[in-house]
CSV table of C-alpha atoms and ligand atoms in Angstrom, one decimal:
chain,number,residue,atom,x,y,z
A,1168,MET,CA,64.3,-6.1,253.6
A,1169,GLU,CA,62.9,-9.4,254.9
A,1170,ILE,CA,60.2,-9.7,257.4
A,1171,ASN,CA,62.4,-10.6,260.4
A,1172,ARG,CA,64.4,-7.5,260.1
A,1173,ILE,CA,61.3,-5.4,259.8
A,1174,ILE,CA,59.8,-6.9,263.0
A,1175,GLN,CA,63.2,-6.6,264.7
A,1176,HIS,CA,63.2,-2.9,263.8
A,1177,LYS,CA,59.7,-2.5,265.3
A,1178,LYS,CA,61.1,-3.0,268.7
A,1179,SER,CA,62.9,0.3,268.5
A,1180,SER,CA,60.4,2.2,266.5
A,1181,VAL,CA,57.7,4.7,267.5
A,1182,SER,CA,54.0,4.1,267.4
A,1183,HIS,CA,53.0,6.6,264.7
A,1184,PHE,CA,53.3,5.2,261.2
A,1185,LYS,CA,52.1,5.9,257.7
A,1186,PRO,CA,48.6,4.3,257.5
A,1187,ASN,CA,48.7,3.2,253.8
A,1188,TYR,CA,50.8,0.1,253.0
A,1189,PRO,CA,53.3,0.7,255.8
A,1190,LEU,CA,55.5,-2.2,254.8
A,1191,LEU,CA,55.9,-1.0,251.2
A,1192,THR,CA,56.4,2.6,252.3
A,1193,SER,CA,59.2,1.5,254.7
A,1194,ILE,CA,61.0,-0.6,252.1
A,1195,ARG,CA,61.1,2.2,249.6
A,1196,ASP,CA,61.8,5.0,252.0
A,1197,ARG,CA,64.4,3.8,254.4
A,1198,LYS,CA,64.7,7.2,256.1
A,1199,THR,CA,61.3,7.0,257.7
A,1200,MET,CA,60.8,3.6,259.4
A,1201,PHE,CA,57.5,4.1,261.0
A,1202,ILE,CA,56.4,0.5,261.5
A,1203,ASP,CA,53.9,-1.2,263.7
A,1204,TYR,CA,53.6,-4.9,264.0
A,1205,SER,CA,49.8,-4.9,263.7
A,1206,SER,CA,50.0,-2.9,260.5
A,1207,ILE,CA,52.3,-5.6,259.0
A,1208,LYS,CA,49.8,-8.3,260.1
A,1209,THR,CA,47.0,-6.4,258.4
A,1210,TYR,CA,49.0,-5.9,255.2
A,1211,PHE,CA,49.9,-9.6,254.9
A,1212,CYS,CA,46.3,-10.8,255.8
A,1213,LYS,CA,45.0,-8.6,253.0
A,1214,LYS,CA,47.7,-9.6,250.5
A,1215,PHE,CA,47.3,-13.3,250.9
A,1216,ASP,CA,43.6,-13.3,251.8
A,1217,ILE,CA,44.3,-14.8,255.2
A,1218,LYS,CA,41.5,-14.5,257.7
A,1219,SER,CA,42.9,-12.3,260.4
A,1220,THR,CA,42.7,-13.3,264.0
A,1221,MET,CA,42.6,-9.7,265.1
A,1222,SER,CA,39.9,-8.5,267.4
A,1223,THR,CA,36.6,-7.7,265.8
A,1224,ASN,CA,35.0,-6.0,268.8
A,1225,ARG,CA,36.8,-2.7,268.7
A,1226,THR,CA,36.4,0.6,267.0
A,1227,PHE,CA,38.1,4.0,267.0
A,1228,THR,CA,36.5,7.4,267.3
A,1229,MET,CA,37.4,11.0,267.5
A,1230,ILE,CA,35.2,13.8,268.9
A,1231,LYS,CA,35.9,16.4,266.2
A,1232,PRO,CA,36.9,20.1,266.7
A,1233,ASP,CA,33.4,21.4,266.3
A,1234,ALA,CA,31.9,19.2,269.0
A,1235,VAL,CA,34.8,20.0,271.3
A,1236,ALA,CA,34.5,23.7,270.7
A,1237,ASN,CA,30.7,23.6,271.3
A,1238,GLY,CA,31.2,21.9,274.7
A,1239,HIS,CA,29.9,18.4,273.8
A,1240,ILE,CA,32.7,16.2,275.0
A,1241,GLY,CA,30.9,15.1,278.1
A,1242,SER,CA,27.6,14.5,276.5
A,1243,ILE,CA,29.1,12.5,273.6
A,1244,ILE,CA,31.2,10.3,276.0
A,1245,ASN,CA,28.0,9.8,278.0
A,1246,ASP,CA,26.1,8.7,274.9
A,1247,ILE,CA,28.9,6.3,274.0
A,1248,THR,CA,29.2,4.6,277.4
A,1249,ASN,CA,25.4,4.5,277.8
A,1250,ALA,CA,25.2,2.6,274.5
A,1251,GLY,CA,27.4,-0.1,276.1
A,1252,PHE,CA,30.9,0.8,274.7
A,1253,LYS,CA,33.8,0.4,277.1
A,1254,ILE,CA,36.6,2.9,276.8
A,1255,ILE,CA,39.9,1.1,276.2
A,1256,ALA,CA,42.0,4.3,275.4
A,1257,LEU,CA,41.3,8.0,275.6
A,1258,LYS,CA,43.3,11.1,274.7
A,1259,TYR,CA,42.6,14.9,274.5
A,1260,THR,CA,45.0,16.1,271.7
A,1261,LYS,CA,45.3,18.2,268.6
A,1262,LEU,CA,46.2,17.1,265.1
A,1263,THR,CA,48.5,19.1,262.9
A,1264,ASP,CA,48.0,19.6,259.2
A,1265,GLU,CA,50.5,16.9,258.6
A,1266,THR,CA,49.0,14.3,261.0
A,1267,ALA,CA,45.4,15.1,259.9
A,1268,GLY,CA,46.6,14.6,256.3
A,1269,GLN,CA,48.1,11.2,257.1
A,1270,PHE,CA,45.0,10.1,259.1
A,1271,TYR,CA,42.7,11.0,256.2
A,1272,ALA,CA,45.1,9.9,253.4
A,1273,VAL,CA,42.5,7.4,252.2
A,1274,HIS,CA,40.4,10.5,251.2
A,1275,ALA,CA,43.2,12.3,249.4
A,1276,GLU,CA,41.5,12.2,246.0
A,1277,ARG,CA,38.2,13.5,247.2
A,1278,PRO,CA,37.3,17.1,246.6
A,1279,PHE,CA,36.8,18.0,250.2
A,1280,TYR,CA,40.2,16.5,251.4
A,1281,LYS,CA,42.0,19.9,251.9
A,1282,ASP,CA,39.1,21.4,253.8
A,1283,LEU,CA,38.7,18.2,255.9
A,1284,VAL,CA,42.4,18.3,256.8
A,1285,SER,CA,42.3,22.0,257.8
A,1286,PHE,CA,39.1,21.5,259.8
A,1287,MET,CA,40.5,18.5,261.7
A,1288,SER,CA,43.6,20.4,262.6
A,1289,SER,CA,41.7,23.6,263.6
A,1290,GLY,CA,41.3,22.7,267.2
A,1291,PRO,CA,41.6,20.0,269.9
A,1292,ILE,CA,40.0,16.6,269.4
A,1293,VAL,CA,39.3,13.6,271.7
A,1294,ALA,CA,40.5,10.3,270.4
A,1295,ALA,CA,39.3,6.9,271.8
A,1296,ILE,CA,39.4,3.2,271.3
A,1297,LEU,CA,36.1,1.6,272.2
A,1298,GLU,CA,35.1,-2.0,272.8
A,1299,LYS,CA,31.7,-3.7,272.4
A,1300,ASP,CA,30.4,-6.8,270.6
A,1301,ASN,CA,29.8,-5.8,266.9
A,1302,ALA,CA,31.6,-2.5,267.7
A,1303,ILE,CA,32.1,-1.2,264.1
A,1304,GLU,CA,28.4,-1.5,263.0
A,1305,ASP,CA,26.9,-0.6,266.3
A,1306,PHE,CA,29.0,2.6,266.6
A,1307,ARG,CA,28.2,3.6,263.0
A,1308,LYS,CA,24.5,3.3,264.0
A,1309,LEU,CA,25.1,5.3,267.2
A,1310,ILE,CA,26.7,8.2,265.3
A,1311,GLY,CA,24.3,8.3,262.4
A,1312,ALA,CA,24.8,9.3,258.7
A,1313,THR,CA,27.8,11.4,257.6
A,1314,ASN,CA,25.5,14.3,256.8
A,1315,PRO,CA,23.7,15.2,260.1
A,1316,ALA,CA,20.7,16.4,258.1
A,1317,GLU,CA,20.2,12.8,257.1
A,1318,ALA,CA,21.2,11.3,260.5
A,1319,ALA,CA,18.5,9.4,262.4
A,1320,GLU,CA,16.8,10.9,265.4
A,1321,GLY,CA,18.8,10.4,268.6
A,1322,THR,CA,22.1,9.7,266.9
A,1323,ILE,CA,25.2,11.7,267.9
A,1324,ARG,CA,25.5,13.5,264.6
A,1325,GLN,CA,21.8,14.4,264.6
A,1326,LYS,CA,22.1,15.8,268.2
A,1327,TYR,CA,25.5,17.6,268.1
A,1328,ALA,CA,26.5,18.2,264.5
A,1329,LYS,CA,25.7,21.1,262.2
A,1330,SER,CA,27.0,20.2,258.8
A,1331,ILE,CA,28.5,17.4,256.7
A,1332,ASP,CA,32.1,18.7,257.1
A,1333,ALA,CA,31.7,19.6,260.8
A,1334,ASN,CA,29.9,16.4,261.8
A,1335,ALA,CA,30.9,16.0,265.5
A,1336,VAL,CA,32.5,12.5,265.4
A,1337,HIS,CA,34.5,10.0,263.5
A,1338,GLY,CA,33.8,6.3,263.5
A,1339,SER,CA,35.9,3.6,261.9
A,1340,ASP,CA,34.4,1.8,258.9
A,1341,SER,CA,36.0,-1.7,259.3
A,1342,ASP,CA,38.0,-3.8,261.8
A,1343,GLU,CA,41.2,-3.3,259.8
A,1344,ASN,CA,40.8,0.5,259.8
A,1345,ALA,CA,39.8,0.5,263.5
A,1346,GLU,CA,43.1,-1.1,264.3
A,1347,ILE,CA,45.1,1.2,262.0
A,1348,GLU,CA,43.4,4.3,263.4
A,1349,GLY,CA,43.8,3.2,267.0
A,1350,ASN,CA,47.5,2.6,266.4
A,1351,PHE,CA,47.8,6.1,264.9
A,1352,PHE,CA,47.1,7.6,268.4
A,1353,PHE,CA,47.8,5.0,271.0
A,1354,LYS,CA,50.7,2.9,272.2
A,1355,ALA,CA,50.2,-0.4,273.8
A,1356,ASP,CA,50.7,1.0,277.3
A,1357,GLU,CA,48.0,3.6,276.8
A,1358,ARG,CA,45.3,0.9,276.5
A,1359,PHE,CA,43.5,-0.5,279.5
B,306,IDP,P1,32.2,9.1,257.7
B,306,IDP,O1,32.9,10.0,258.6
B,306,IDP,O2,30.7,9.0,257.9
B,306,IDP,O3,32.8,7.7,257.6
B,306,IDP,P2,33.5,9.5,255.1
B,306,IDP,O4,32.8,9.4,253.8
B,306,IDP,O5,34.5,8.5,255.5
B,306,IDP,O6,32.3,9.7,256.2
B,306,IDP,O7,34.2,11.0,255.1
B,306,IDP,C1,35.1,11.3,256.1
B,306,IDP,C2,34.8,12.7,256.6
B,306,IDP,O8,34.9,13.7,255.5
B,306,IDP,C3,33.3,12.9,257.0
B,306,IDP,O9,33.1,12.6,258.4
B,306,IDP,C4,33.1,14.4,256.8
B,306,IDP,O10,33.7,15.1,257.9
B,306,IDP,C5,34.0,14.7,255.6
B,306,IDP,N1,33.1,14.7,254.4
B,306,IDP,C6,32.6,13.6,253.8
B,306,IDP,N2,31.8,13.9,252.7
B,306,IDP,C7,31.9,15.3,252.6
B,306,IDP,C8,31.4,16.3,251.7
B,306,IDP,O11,30.7,15.9,250.7
B,306,IDP,N3,31.8,17.6,251.9
B,306,IDP,C9,32.5,17.9,253.0
B,306,IDP,N4,33.1,17.1,253.9
B,306,IDP,C10,32.8,15.8,253.7
B,307,MG,MG1,34.8,7.1,257.0
């Protein structure tokens, strides 16, 4: 299927899509055409080593089920906005086993994948797209190390997380993944 037909198809498609190599997935599996234009752009930029013109000042976060259950939504959003991040999109929702599995597909081979998927679908989460200069790096600094026992003083994970698996928040690790992860949850008309 050539690119024009794929982009044409996008106009009638939904916002959720398979995060890994969406273009290839769609060509092979014509029954599920979950395509998003930005994911096609990301794929071709990577394939041909083209410098992407996509925004580099956005990141994506989730407040995970442990932090929601422990009543930390307000404090975490407060920390995020006090650190200078602007909220572009925000949603209180719940992942299923299937959508959590898709979101974390990149970790499918890791030993904790199954536990991670069941934990992330165990209760509601808050998803958000955030904007700030140097967003990816600054947000990773704000949340701290993956293991809260190793997270620096004053970071979100140090303050609100109890263990490496229930570690309060997610933060994107690259511009490309921030865009993919934001698209996983938010349509264009849900961003402000
Ligand atoms: P990150 O969230 O700091 O980017 P990743 O290595 O991308 O860390 O792992 C994704 C998530 O998987 C972590 O936030 C954590 O919830 C979980 N995780 C990572 N390493 C372990 C582990 O060794 N045991 C259990 N869960 C883990
Ligand atoms: Mg990560």
